[in-house]
XYZ file of C-alpha atoms in Angstrom:
678
model
C 46.997 10.429 21.444
C 43.623 8.940 21.488
C 41.239 10.340 18.473
C 38.658 12.254 19.864
C 35.118 11.770 19.361
C 32.954 13.701 17.036
C 30.664 15.740 18.720
C 26.811 14.668 18.802
C 24.449 17.195 16.826
C 20.608 16.757 15.615
C 19.522 16.732 12.606
C 15.482 16.990 12.157
C 14.255 14.859 9.130
C 10.945 12.440 8.451
C 10.359 9.255 8.718
C 9.858 7.277 5.207
C 8.954 3.792 6.669
C 5.070 3.932 6.019
C 2.880 6.900 4.940
C 2.215 8.641 8.239
C 5.816 10.031 7.083
C 6.351 11.387 11.001
C 8.884 14.252 11.903
C 11.874 13.050 13.433
C 14.919 14.566 15.287
C 17.836 12.103 14.686
C 20.919 12.278 17.149
C 24.312 11.791 14.993
C 28.174 11.292 15.992
C 29.802 11.491 13.193
C 28.548 8.947 10.669
C 27.198 6.908 13.780
C 23.464 7.316 13.945
C 22.566 7.080 18.003
C 19.071 8.162 18.141
C 15.808 8.803 16.706
C 12.969 10.632 18.643
C 9.607 12.575 17.754
C 10.046 16.021 16.277
C 7.533 17.968 18.918
C 7.283 21.092 16.166
C 6.104 18.723 13.870
C 2.581 20.347 12.527
C 1.164 16.739 11.736
C 3.049 14.236 14.047
C 3.375 16.582 17.222
C 6.245 14.802 18.672
C 4.876 11.052 17.991
C 7.084 8.295 16.520
C 5.873 4.186 16.543
C 8.777 1.632 17.197
C 9.532 1.312 13.481
C 10.590 4.931 13.283
C 12.887 4.699 16.718
C 14.045 1.401 15.216
C 15.872 3.542 12.486
C 19.396 3.741 14.064
C 19.495 -0.249 14.386
C 18.070 -0.166 10.794
C 20.855 1.747 9.726
C 23.617 -0.029 11.408
C 22.141 -3.378 10.532
C 24.158 -6.215 10.949
C 23.598 -7.366 7.428
C 23.643 -3.843 5.736
C 24.702 -4.135 2.147
C 28.182 -2.178 1.892
C 29.769 -3.485 -1.393
C 28.074 -4.104 -4.740
C 28.713 -8.077 -5.535
C 28.657 -9.769 -8.869
C 27.422 -13.566 -8.635
C 28.405 -13.544 -4.938
C 31.736 -11.831 -4.911
C 32.465 -8.721 -3.688
C 33.398 -6.087 -6.441
C 33.600 -2.641 -6.974
C 30.977 -0.293 -8.815
C 32.731 -0.036 -12.162
C 32.847 -3.590 -12.712
C 29.230 -4.320 -11.101
C 27.576 -1.929 -13.589
C 29.780 -3.011 -16.552
C 28.688 -6.390 -16.273
C 25.240 -5.725 -15.693
C 25.322 -3.535 -18.905
C 27.093 -6.196 -20.645
C 24.365 -9.218 -20.048
C 21.535 -6.481 -20.202
C 22.791 -5.297 -23.554
C 22.801 -8.974 -24.852
C 19.262 -9.857 -23.530
C 18.192 -7.026 -24.896
C 19.975 -7.540 -28.461
C 18.663 -11.374 -28.179
C 15.306 -11.476 -26.912
C 14.015 -7.522 -26.988
C 13.383 -4.902 -24.204
C 10.671 -6.659 -23.018
C 12.918 -9.523 -21.903
C 13.824 -6.913 -18.809
C 11.717 -6.703 -16.139
C 11.733 -4.795 -13.296
C 9.673 -5.112 -10.158
C 9.071 -1.852 -7.685
C 8.475 -2.645 -3.818
C 7.052 -0.557 -1.394
C 10.316 0.301 -0.068
C 10.961 2.195 -3.135
C 8.073 4.216 -2.967
C 9.976 6.397 -0.313
C 13.057 7.293 -2.081
C 11.599 9.776 -4.769
C 14.636 10.068 -6.789
C 15.472 6.599 -6.852
C 11.935 5.745 -7.696
C 11.485 8.102 -10.400
C 15.063 7.242 -12.032
C 14.113 3.615 -11.726
C 11.121 3.845 -14.072
C 12.597 6.598 -16.058
C 15.358 3.725 -16.617
C 12.826 0.806 -17.630
C 10.751 3.468 -19.934
C 14.044 4.544 -21.511
C 15.324 0.933 -22.545
C 11.794 0.166 -24.490
C 10.368 -2.287 -21.928
C 7.023 -2.665 -20.470
C 7.555 -5.023 -18.249
C 6.614 -3.132 -15.177
C 5.254 -4.691 -11.730
C 4.303 -3.083 -8.467
C 3.283 -4.185 -5.225
C 0.253 -2.562 -6.107
C -0.975 -6.076 -7.653
C -0.113 -7.796 -4.296
C -2.303 -5.901 -2.061
C -4.332 -3.407 -2.779
C -5.168 -3.380 -6.747
C -8.964 -2.851 -5.794
C -8.754 0.816 -4.743
C -7.379 2.095 -8.404
C -9.748 -0.043 -10.162
C -12.861 1.030 -8.211
C -11.418 4.981 -8.569
C -11.096 4.277 -12.447
C -14.528 2.695 -13.123
C -16.216 5.003 -10.605
C -14.453 8.072 -11.102
C -12.502 7.926 -14.713
C -8.922 8.246 -12.993
C -7.384 5.283 -11.055
C -5.135 7.874 -8.540
C -8.238 9.052 -6.750
C -7.515 8.760 -3.063
C -10.503 9.277 -0.385
C -9.351 11.145 2.528
C -10.992 10.876 6.172
C -11.970 14.048 7.223
C -10.383 14.854 10.236
C -11.991 18.130 10.966
C -15.748 17.751 10.531
C -16.226 14.249 9.967
C -19.488 13.028 12.507
C -18.794 9.449 11.576
C -15.544 7.154 10.547
C -16.597 3.597 9.538
C -13.174 1.611 9.532
C -13.645 -1.703 7.629
C -11.043 -4.556 7.761
C -8.355 -1.463 8.509
C -5.932 -0.802 11.662
C -4.492 2.203 11.777
C -3.417 2.216 15.236
C -0.750 -0.365 13.854
C -0.580 0.533 10.107
C -0.918 4.132 10.696
C -3.197 4.505 7.360
C -3.536 2.524 4.249
C -3.749 4.979 1.864
C -4.472 7.405 4.278
C -1.359 8.586 6.202
C -2.203 8.718 10.546
C 0.879 10.314 12.273
C -0.410 9.284 16.201
C -3.083 7.669 15.155
C -4.579 7.170 18.755
C -4.777 10.895 19.195
C -6.812 11.277 15.630
C -8.988 8.545 16.462
C -9.547 10.204 20.129
C -10.450 13.639 18.428
C -12.866 12.068 15.862
C -14.802 10.473 18.530
C -14.809 13.893 19.966
C -17.010 14.823 16.716
C -18.974 11.639 16.416
C -18.543 8.031 17.048
C -16.170 5.240 15.515
C -17.090 2.049 14.094
C -14.529 -0.736 13.128
C -15.690 -3.746 11.319
C -12.973 -6.519 11.301
C -13.349 -10.605 12.263
C -10.220 -9.720 14.709
C -10.673 -7.218 18.091
C -7.631 -5.102 16.411
C -5.801 -2.744 18.300
C -7.810 -0.030 16.700
C -11.287 -1.766 17.402
C -10.178 -1.560 21.031
C -10.355 1.715 21.110
C -13.588 2.245 19.165
C -17.078 3.110 20.042
C -18.540 0.088 18.503
C -16.818 -3.226 16.840
C -18.716 -5.389 14.731
C -17.029 -8.977 14.046
C -18.421 -10.291 10.822
C -17.276 -13.612 9.455
C -14.458 -13.351 6.918
C -14.994 -11.954 3.474
C -18.004 -10.914 4.248
C -17.681 -7.398 5.019
C -19.193 -6.562 1.276
C -22.652 -8.040 2.538
C -22.643 -5.021 5.611
C -22.142 -2.758 2.959
C -24.371 -3.399 0.445
C -27.275 -3.682 2.968
C -26.662 -0.204 3.810
C -26.472 0.963 0.621
C -29.650 -0.626 -0.253
C -31.722 0.681 2.665
C -30.388 4.194 2.011
C -31.625 4.107 -1.619
C -35.132 2.185 -0.475
C -35.732 4.787 1.892
C -39.157 7.060 1.403
C -37.831 10.649 0.452
C -41.099 11.702 2.895
C -39.863 9.433 5.483
C -38.593 10.528 8.778
C -35.709 8.138 8.593
C -33.090 10.195 6.707
C -31.944 7.753 3.144
C -29.760 9.041 0.008
C -28.804 12.369 -0.333
C -31.121 12.492 -3.541
C -30.250 16.087 -4.774
C -26.139 15.003 -4.538
C -27.172 11.967 -6.684
C -29.353 13.330 -8.702
C -26.314 16.468 -9.848
C -23.107 14.050 -9.114
C -23.760 10.562 -10.027
C -25.160 8.213 -12.940
C -26.163 4.480 -12.576
C -28.424 5.145 -9.315
C -31.386 2.771 -10.620
C -28.655 0.322 -11.773
C -27.003 0.758 -8.395
C -30.618 -0.154 -6.646
C -31.598 -3.238 -8.539
C -27.957 -4.615 -7.763
C -28.186 -4.332 -4.066
C -31.879 -5.136 -3.919
C -31.306 -9.173 -2.729
C -29.351 -7.596 0.107
C -32.070 -7.545 2.805
C -31.187 -7.439 6.904
C -31.770 -11.236 6.752
C -29.595 -12.021 4.504
C -26.457 -9.544 5.709
C -27.334 -10.864 9.214
C -26.940 -14.543 7.874
C -24.182 -14.331 5.614
C -21.951 -12.262 8.255
C -23.068 -14.003 11.490
C -24.027 -10.582 13.201
C -27.028 -10.042 15.350
C -29.664 -7.705 13.216
C -30.063 -5.594 16.346
C -26.116 -4.095 15.270
C -26.887 -3.888 11.857
C -29.808 -1.454 12.576
C -27.377 0.400 15.020
C -24.787 0.530 12.363
C -27.449 2.341 9.707
C -29.045 4.443 12.511
C -25.625 6.009 13.069
C -25.138 6.307 9.329
C -28.731 8.109 8.781
C -27.746 10.454 12.094
C -24.310 11.271 10.734
C -25.666 12.250 6.798
C -22.171 11.952 5.500
C -19.270 10.010 6.981
C -15.704 9.045 6.312
C -15.339 5.299 5.432
C -12.035 3.423 5.040
C -11.140 -0.138 4.042
C -6.984 -1.540 4.847
C -5.640 -4.858 3.534
C -8.567 -7.192 5.480
C -10.369 -5.848 2.569
C -8.233 -5.304 -0.391
C -6.531 -8.996 -0.170
C -9.628 -10.691 -0.345
C -11.306 -12.528 -2.759
C -14.495 -10.025 -2.828
C -11.868 -7.091 -2.851
C -13.530 -5.269 -5.415
C -17.338 -5.518 -4.933
C -16.427 -4.483 -1.031
C -14.884 -1.241 -1.880
C -17.055 -0.274 -4.642
C -19.918 -0.579 -2.133
C -17.581 1.336 0.283
C -17.425 3.999 -2.340
C -21.034 3.561 -3.083
C -21.955 4.439 0.325
C -20.013 7.169 0.365
C -21.639 8.837 -2.980
C -25.126 7.701 -1.844
C -24.803 9.785 1.520
C -23.360 12.842 -0.409
C -20.104 12.357 1.286
C -17.546 12.446 -1.409
C -15.605 15.805 -2.161
C -17.525 17.497 0.368
C -17.022 18.571 4.172
C -18.012 16.190 6.819
C -17.636 13.218 4.605
C -14.536 12.588 2.540
C -11.437 15.075 0.539
C -9.214 14.189 -2.302
C -5.686 15.765 -1.333
C -4.598 17.274 -4.935
C -1.311 17.218 -3.400
C 1.153 20.175 -2.395
C 3.644 18.913 -5.255
C 1.221 16.867 -7.420
C -1.572 19.799 -7.648
C -3.646 17.418 -9.134
C -6.404 20.122 -9.065
C -4.614 21.863 -11.166
C -4.652 19.555 -14.433
C -7.034 18.782 -17.403
C -8.343 15.374 -17.018
C -9.568 12.865 -19.841
C -11.696 10.313 -17.689
C -10.926 6.923 -18.349
C -13.675 4.013 -19.538
C -11.810 1.499 -16.929
C -10.893 -1.041 -20.182
C -7.850 -2.600 -19.485
C -4.768 -3.628 -21.789
C -3.882 -6.751 -23.130
C -2.360 -9.007 -20.464
C 1.238 -10.595 -20.615
C 2.048 -13.376 -23.264
C 1.925 -15.876 -20.515
C -1.057 -15.021 -19.116
C -3.429 -12.876 -21.820
C -6.378 -13.159 -19.375
C -4.480 -11.218 -16.586
C -5.278 -7.629 -17.292
C -2.640 -4.967 -17.793
C -3.513 -1.718 -15.734
C -2.083 1.306 -14.372
C 0.468 1.208 -16.968
C 1.633 -2.095 -15.271
C 1.386 -6.225 -15.374
C -0.099 -8.062 -12.432
C 2.754 -9.747 -9.975
C 0.850 -12.910 -10.518
C 2.374 -13.235 -14.060
C 5.939 -12.782 -13.338
C 6.797 -16.277 -12.341
C 4.752 -17.632 -16.044
C 6.855 -15.156 -17.860
C 9.976 -16.179 -16.486
C 9.035 -19.821 -17.106
C 7.928 -19.211 -20.646
C 11.164 -17.650 -21.649
C 9.402 -13.879 -21.768
C 11.803 -12.693 -19.177
C 15.329 -13.191 -19.030
C 16.349 -10.245 -16.400
C 14.527 -8.981 -13.460
C 15.662 -5.945 -11.519
C 14.475 -5.800 -8.067
C 13.672 -2.233 -6.327
C 13.647 -2.311 -3.025
C 11.787 -5.338 -2.527
C 11.956 -8.683 -1.471
C 9.455 -11.159 -4.046
C 10.348 -14.281 -2.053
C 7.754 -13.068 0.769
C 5.370 -11.125 -1.051
C 4.660 -13.031 -4.015
C 2.472 -16.232 -4.189
C 3.608 -20.187 -4.582
C 7.198 -19.592 -2.602
C 8.950 -22.457 -3.603
C 7.703 -21.833 -7.493
C 8.513 -18.218 -6.893
C 12.362 -19.196 -5.883
C 13.100 -21.756 -8.944
C 11.594 -19.055 -11.618
C 14.106 -16.024 -9.627
C 16.717 -18.768 -9.403
C 17.031 -19.607 -13.144
C 17.078 -16.057 -14.591
C 20.246 -14.941 -16.696
C 19.870 -11.491 -14.424
C 18.230 -11.075 -11.258
C 19.795 -7.767 -10.382
C 18.723 -6.589 -6.716
C 19.016 -2.549 -4.910
C 18.464 -2.930 -1.713
C 19.692 -1.537 1.794
C 20.009 -4.825 3.613
C 20.167 -8.427 2.812
C 17.112 -10.371 2.206
C 15.802 -13.571 1.326
C 15.925 -12.379 -2.061
C 19.361 -10.844 -2.371
C 20.902 -14.511 -1.585
C 19.500 -15.352 -5.340
C 21.309 -12.379 -6.781
C 23.441 -12.194 -9.741
C 24.267 -8.388 -8.943
C 23.566 -6.987 -5.584
C 23.551 -3.200 -5.485
C 23.847 -1.718 -1.942
C 21.813 1.570 -1.900
C 21.885 4.233 0.188
C 18.967 4.037 3.218
C 16.606 6.877 4.160
C 18.953 8.403 6.229
C 21.725 8.666 3.482
C 19.638 11.048 1.342
C 17.508 14.196 0.821
C 14.099 13.574 0.007
C 10.491 14.888 -0.560
C 7.359 12.938 -0.074
C 6.707 12.619 -3.960
C 4.843 9.718 -4.525
C 2.807 9.634 -1.560
C 1.970 13.562 -1.645
C -1.706 12.892 -2.086
C -1.948 10.341 0.785
C -1.546 13.098 3.364
C -3.933 14.324 6.069
C -3.064 18.192 4.825
C -2.232 19.807 1.660
C 1.595 20.351 2.506
C 5.396 18.851 1.868
C 8.239 18.241 3.575
C 11.937 17.998 2.979
C 14.900 16.593 4.581
C 18.863 16.917 3.573
C 20.671 13.498 4.313
C 21.266 13.134 7.647
C 24.334 11.303 7.149
C 26.363 10.490 4.147
C 26.196 7.351 2.558
C 28.444 4.843 4.220
C 30.850 2.202 2.990
C 30.605 1.891 -0.665
C 26.776 2.505 -1.070
C 25.396 4.813 -3.712
C 22.387 6.710 -4.224
C 19.762 4.597 -6.118
C 19.261 7.548 -8.547
C 22.797 7.445 -9.169
C 22.467 3.787 -10.070
C 20.283 3.719 -12.363
C 21.598 6.892 -14.249
C 25.080 5.235 -14.429
C 23.387 1.966 -16.004
C 21.584 3.640 -17.919
C 24.693 5.895 -19.665
C 26.297 2.656 -20.250
C 23.509 1.414 -22.542
C 22.887 4.807 -24.082
C 19.651 5.587 -22.108
C 18.786 8.746 -20.692
C 17.718 8.398 -16.951
C 17.888 12.140 -15.713
C 15.944 15.075 -16.732
C 17.329 17.281 -19.521
C 20.379 19.325 -18.640
C 21.303 17.141 -15.627
C 24.661 15.064 -15.659
C 25.206 11.720 -13.316
C 28.657 12.706 -12.871
C 27.877 16.473 -11.071
C 23.981 16.248 -10.008
C 23.144 16.362 -6.658
C 19.836 14.968 -4.515
C 18.626 18.762 -4.781
C 19.022 19.315 -8.260
C 16.847 16.306 -8.944
C 14.087 17.188 -6.030
C 14.354 20.602 -7.195
C 12.765 19.661 -10.758
C 10.094 17.470 -8.841
C 9.374 21.095 -7.074
C 9.574 22.995 -10.126
C 7.031 20.501 -12.218
C 4.615 21.435 -9.449
C 5.016 25.532 -10.029
C 6.478 25.336 -6.765
C 8.616 28.000 -5.117
C 11.995 25.675 -5.069
C 14.107 27.256 -2.967
C 10.907 27.603 -0.283
C 10.706 23.984 -0.047
C 14.122 22.914 -0.358
C 14.724 25.225 2.526
C 11.945 23.998 4.875
C 14.463 21.720 6.959
C 11.895 21.492 9.848
C 8.125 20.857 9.522
C 6.084 21.229 6.378
C 5.347 23.829 3.544
C 2.048 25.300 2.418
C 0.130 23.209 5.626
C -3.630 23.239 4.534
C -6.727 21.387 5.603
C -9.094 19.967 3.572
C -10.140 21.260 -0.079
C -12.973 20.213 -1.810
C -15.020 20.525 -4.794
C -12.153 19.905 -7.640
C -13.029 16.112 -8.092
C -16.560 17.008 -8.811
C -15.743 19.694 -11.104
C -12.503 18.350 -12.676
C -11.822 14.872 -12.954
C -15.492 12.915 -12.873
C -16.729 11.959 -15.965
C -19.321 14.950 -17.162
C -18.991 15.623 -13.424
C -20.973 12.351 -12.394
C -19.825 9.526 -10.202
C -20.890 6.335 -12.236
C -22.161 4.216 -9.498
C -22.728 0.845 -11.316
C -19.905 -0.130 -13.185
C -20.780 -3.302 -15.144
C -17.817 -5.300 -13.950
C -18.523 -4.631 -10.644
C -22.340 -5.125 -11.107
C -21.423 -8.737 -12.531
C -19.114 -9.977 -9.774
C -21.691 -8.891 -7.307
C -24.285 -10.769 -9.301
C -22.034 -14.025 -9.075
C -21.156 -13.450 -5.365
C -25.053 -13.278 -4.375
C -25.204 -16.649 -6.262
C -22.794 -18.189 -3.694
C -24.406 -19.870 -1.046
C -22.566 -19.935 2.368
C -21.797 -23.157 3.903
C -23.283 -24.063 7.395
C -19.745 -25.189 8.779
C -17.210 -23.299 6.416
C -13.653 -23.922 7.602
C -11.807 -21.396 9.237
C -10.440 -18.556 6.655
C -7.084 -16.792 6.298
C -6.736 -13.182 7.459
C -3.361 -11.021 6.989
C -2.566 -9.015 9.691
C -0.030 -6.128 10.217
C 2.715 -5.853 13.141
C 3.502 -2.624 15.273
C 7.213 -3.346 14.960
C 7.763 -4.070 11.234
C 6.475 -2.777 7.899
C 6.269 -5.685 5.458
C 9.663 -7.741 5.512
C 11.370 -4.433 6.966
C 12.920 -4.635 10.413
C 11.724 -8.034 11.168
C 14.840 -9.450 12.807
C 15.365 -6.266 15.219
C 13.097 -7.577 17.902
C 9.567 -7.208 19.001
C 6.952 -10.131 18.335
C 7.528 -12.852 15.604
C 4.721 -14.367 13.085
C 2.254 -15.996 15.510
C -0.548 -17.912 13.920
C -3.519 -15.964 15.862
C -6.381 -18.450 16.385
C -9.462 -18.504 18.454
C -9.309 -20.877 21.888
C -12.061 -23.183 20.213
C -9.690 -24.865 18.196
C -8.146 -26.752 20.816
C -4.693 -25.416 20.417
C -2.326 -24.726 23.246
C -0.473 -21.234 23.269
C 2.629 -20.913 22.095
C 2.658 -24.859 20.643
C 3.029 -25.052 17.210
C 0.477 -25.501 14.618
C 0.527 -26.617 11.122
C -1.945 -24.356 8.870
C -2.867 -25.783 5.370
C -4.550 -24.760 2.554
C -5.660 -26.305 -0.986
C -2.110 -24.798 -2.208
C 0.588 -25.545 0.442
C 1.164 -25.612 4.313
C 3.117 -23.763 6.879
C 3.897 -24.201 10.485
C 4.159 -21.224 13.089
C 3.573 -20.999 17.089
C 0.091 -20.749 18.095
C -1.234 -17.239 19.958
C -4.713 -18.378 21.380
C -7.015 -15.414 21.991
C -10.669 -14.302 22.088
C -9.504 -11.202 20.102
C -10.055 -12.887 16.638
C -13.614 -14.583 15.471
C -13.357 -18.656 15.823
C -13.970 -18.825 12.002
C -10.623 -17.142 11.379
C -6.590 -17.200 11.245
C -4.486 -14.540 11.338
C -0.712 -14.819 10.431
C 1.320 -11.506 8.988
C 2.931 -11.404 5.867
C 6.537 -10.123 5.299
C 8.075 -13.085 7.068
C 10.188 -15.922 5.641
C 9.295 -18.672 8.226
C 6.452 -19.079 8.507
C 5.766 -17.640 5.114
C 2.296 -17.123 4.331
C 2.667 -17.167 0.425
C 2.856 -21.004 0.777
C -0.478 -20.754 1.412
C -1.603 -18.856 -2.248
C -1.194 -19.773 -5.358
C -1.341 -17.891 -8.431
C -2.362 -20.621 -10.909
C -5.841 -20.292 -9.889
C -6.650 -17.914 -7.091
C -6.624 -14.587 -9.011
C -9.047 -12.022 -9.192
C -9.933 -11.391 -13.268
C -10.439 -7.758 -12.953
C -7.020 -7.037 -11.352
C -4.693 -9.878 -11.692
C -4.339 -10.098 -7.913
C -3.531 -13.376 -5.686
C -6.285 -13.947 -3.177
C -4.580 -13.945 0.269
C -7.303 -13.358 2.550
C -10.405 -15.674 3.070
C -8.541 -18.320 1.749
C -9.793 -21.627 3.267
C -7.338 -23.632 5.869
C -7.381 -26.566 8.150
C -5.494 -26.703 11.325
C -3.380 -29.470 13.024
C -1.168 -30.323 15.283
C 2.872 -30.033 14.293
């Protein structure tokens, strides 16, 4: 008799592709994932999903899904794979010390609470300091500025979606990205709700999907956002308190800031004439933005990868924060708030402010700083070439399409004694792996949004059980690192838990318990949120800031601004490279499941035909891709999405010279390029 088809059922979960973490309803039949749609009852996403979330069934049943462990390219069983890996790692540690073993934790691992914690605990347990993460690839300016101005690198300002009277978005496109540090489920609905309270301004060289919805769009030359922000700060600080036009919030500055005079002096050269000339904007448009800031009093102002990957990322983010402080917007209603996290409970901790000084850099690149407990990814190839790193564990990432100097990175990875990759599908990097560790995908594991707890638009958390059990010979990532640690004599799991008997829920319960939360209530919440609450204010001003005051003029940032002010913009600058996210991909994920490929977006003035191949050349390399010709981008900009193997935008960047000295990030935006027929 034919086997009966398993009945279909619907299971409620949440998407873990980006920080929005929308509620989803997953239709399954046995171990088959049939469909994903938005959960209409979810308080934050309210039924919304994007194409990435709806592609989860195809991602789960991907034709290149990793099903079995491999050693040196051959399929094997888990015992042999982990025993061999233990033998090789043990020999390397004995011969060269624990720092010869490095780990790269990519953004994919951030959405696996148990797996990420186990990987980090493994590295700590074996005694290695060679930690690298995606933070230093595209966004280190944010924790840098937070640490220098607020005393703690983890401060993440959130848009006040209940009371902000003005929203300014600088180099960010939440309609596609769903927020960069600010999770925004159903971003169009949220932007339209903002417009009912007050206007939305977008500052971006490209007329992005978000810019098309905005009330006002300014399209400056690439890499010049800092001129706009610095000029705004200058005008607000220079305003006479008795003048009819509002200026800085002097009472807030008196009670909650130091360095006002130093900041005033630093931005003094940023006149209207200089800002207009440098950005190419009409002075009248800049004055209109200033009027909007003055009219609102407080504002929400956010940046994204258009800022964070650029040469002037640090000073742009600093001046953005300075604008929020000068207007009295931080940690106050109508401005911006800091989510303490439902699980993290940052507002209940005792803080010792950091002075912002970095630790020494790696041996091969001592000039590159160690910050936030990690080395910059720009140094990884150097460390391998110098023989300081002999083994690399890659956790949920694809360095070959994320790191600069693509060919050099490939050669370095290929020279390692051990390259162990834990991932869900085959990638460009898995092809080089000595050990391939197939781990459970997001639908195959229980989870909490632990790492991204403070990125949400509400103080809340949500739990999901595994929608389907791990298929084939895949394993939960935390179990892989726990078993490898046991073989090396390293304790990876929290005390009292045994790798042979522990479950996902046992580990998640420890996370909830650390936050003094009701474990039973958290794990019982199989639909929607636990503890949903709106913006909270005051805890950063009271508990976190050094002496209760923002440091408005950190010396390293003042020095970088002075250097930038000495630069004389050329009359005819070459086009500049801009990053771009795409609606159907998340970095390197989902790129082969349909949708638009990696087009080279250029203005018609460059004279190329739409769809024809164009060669993009930088001082460091070149690539070829199909042209998409559109007036949505400024003539002085060229935009190529990251996360693709061909064309690989990393071919245009280098860690040899174009590296920020404060963060160690390789500049990936604002890089001068030439365009040629191909």
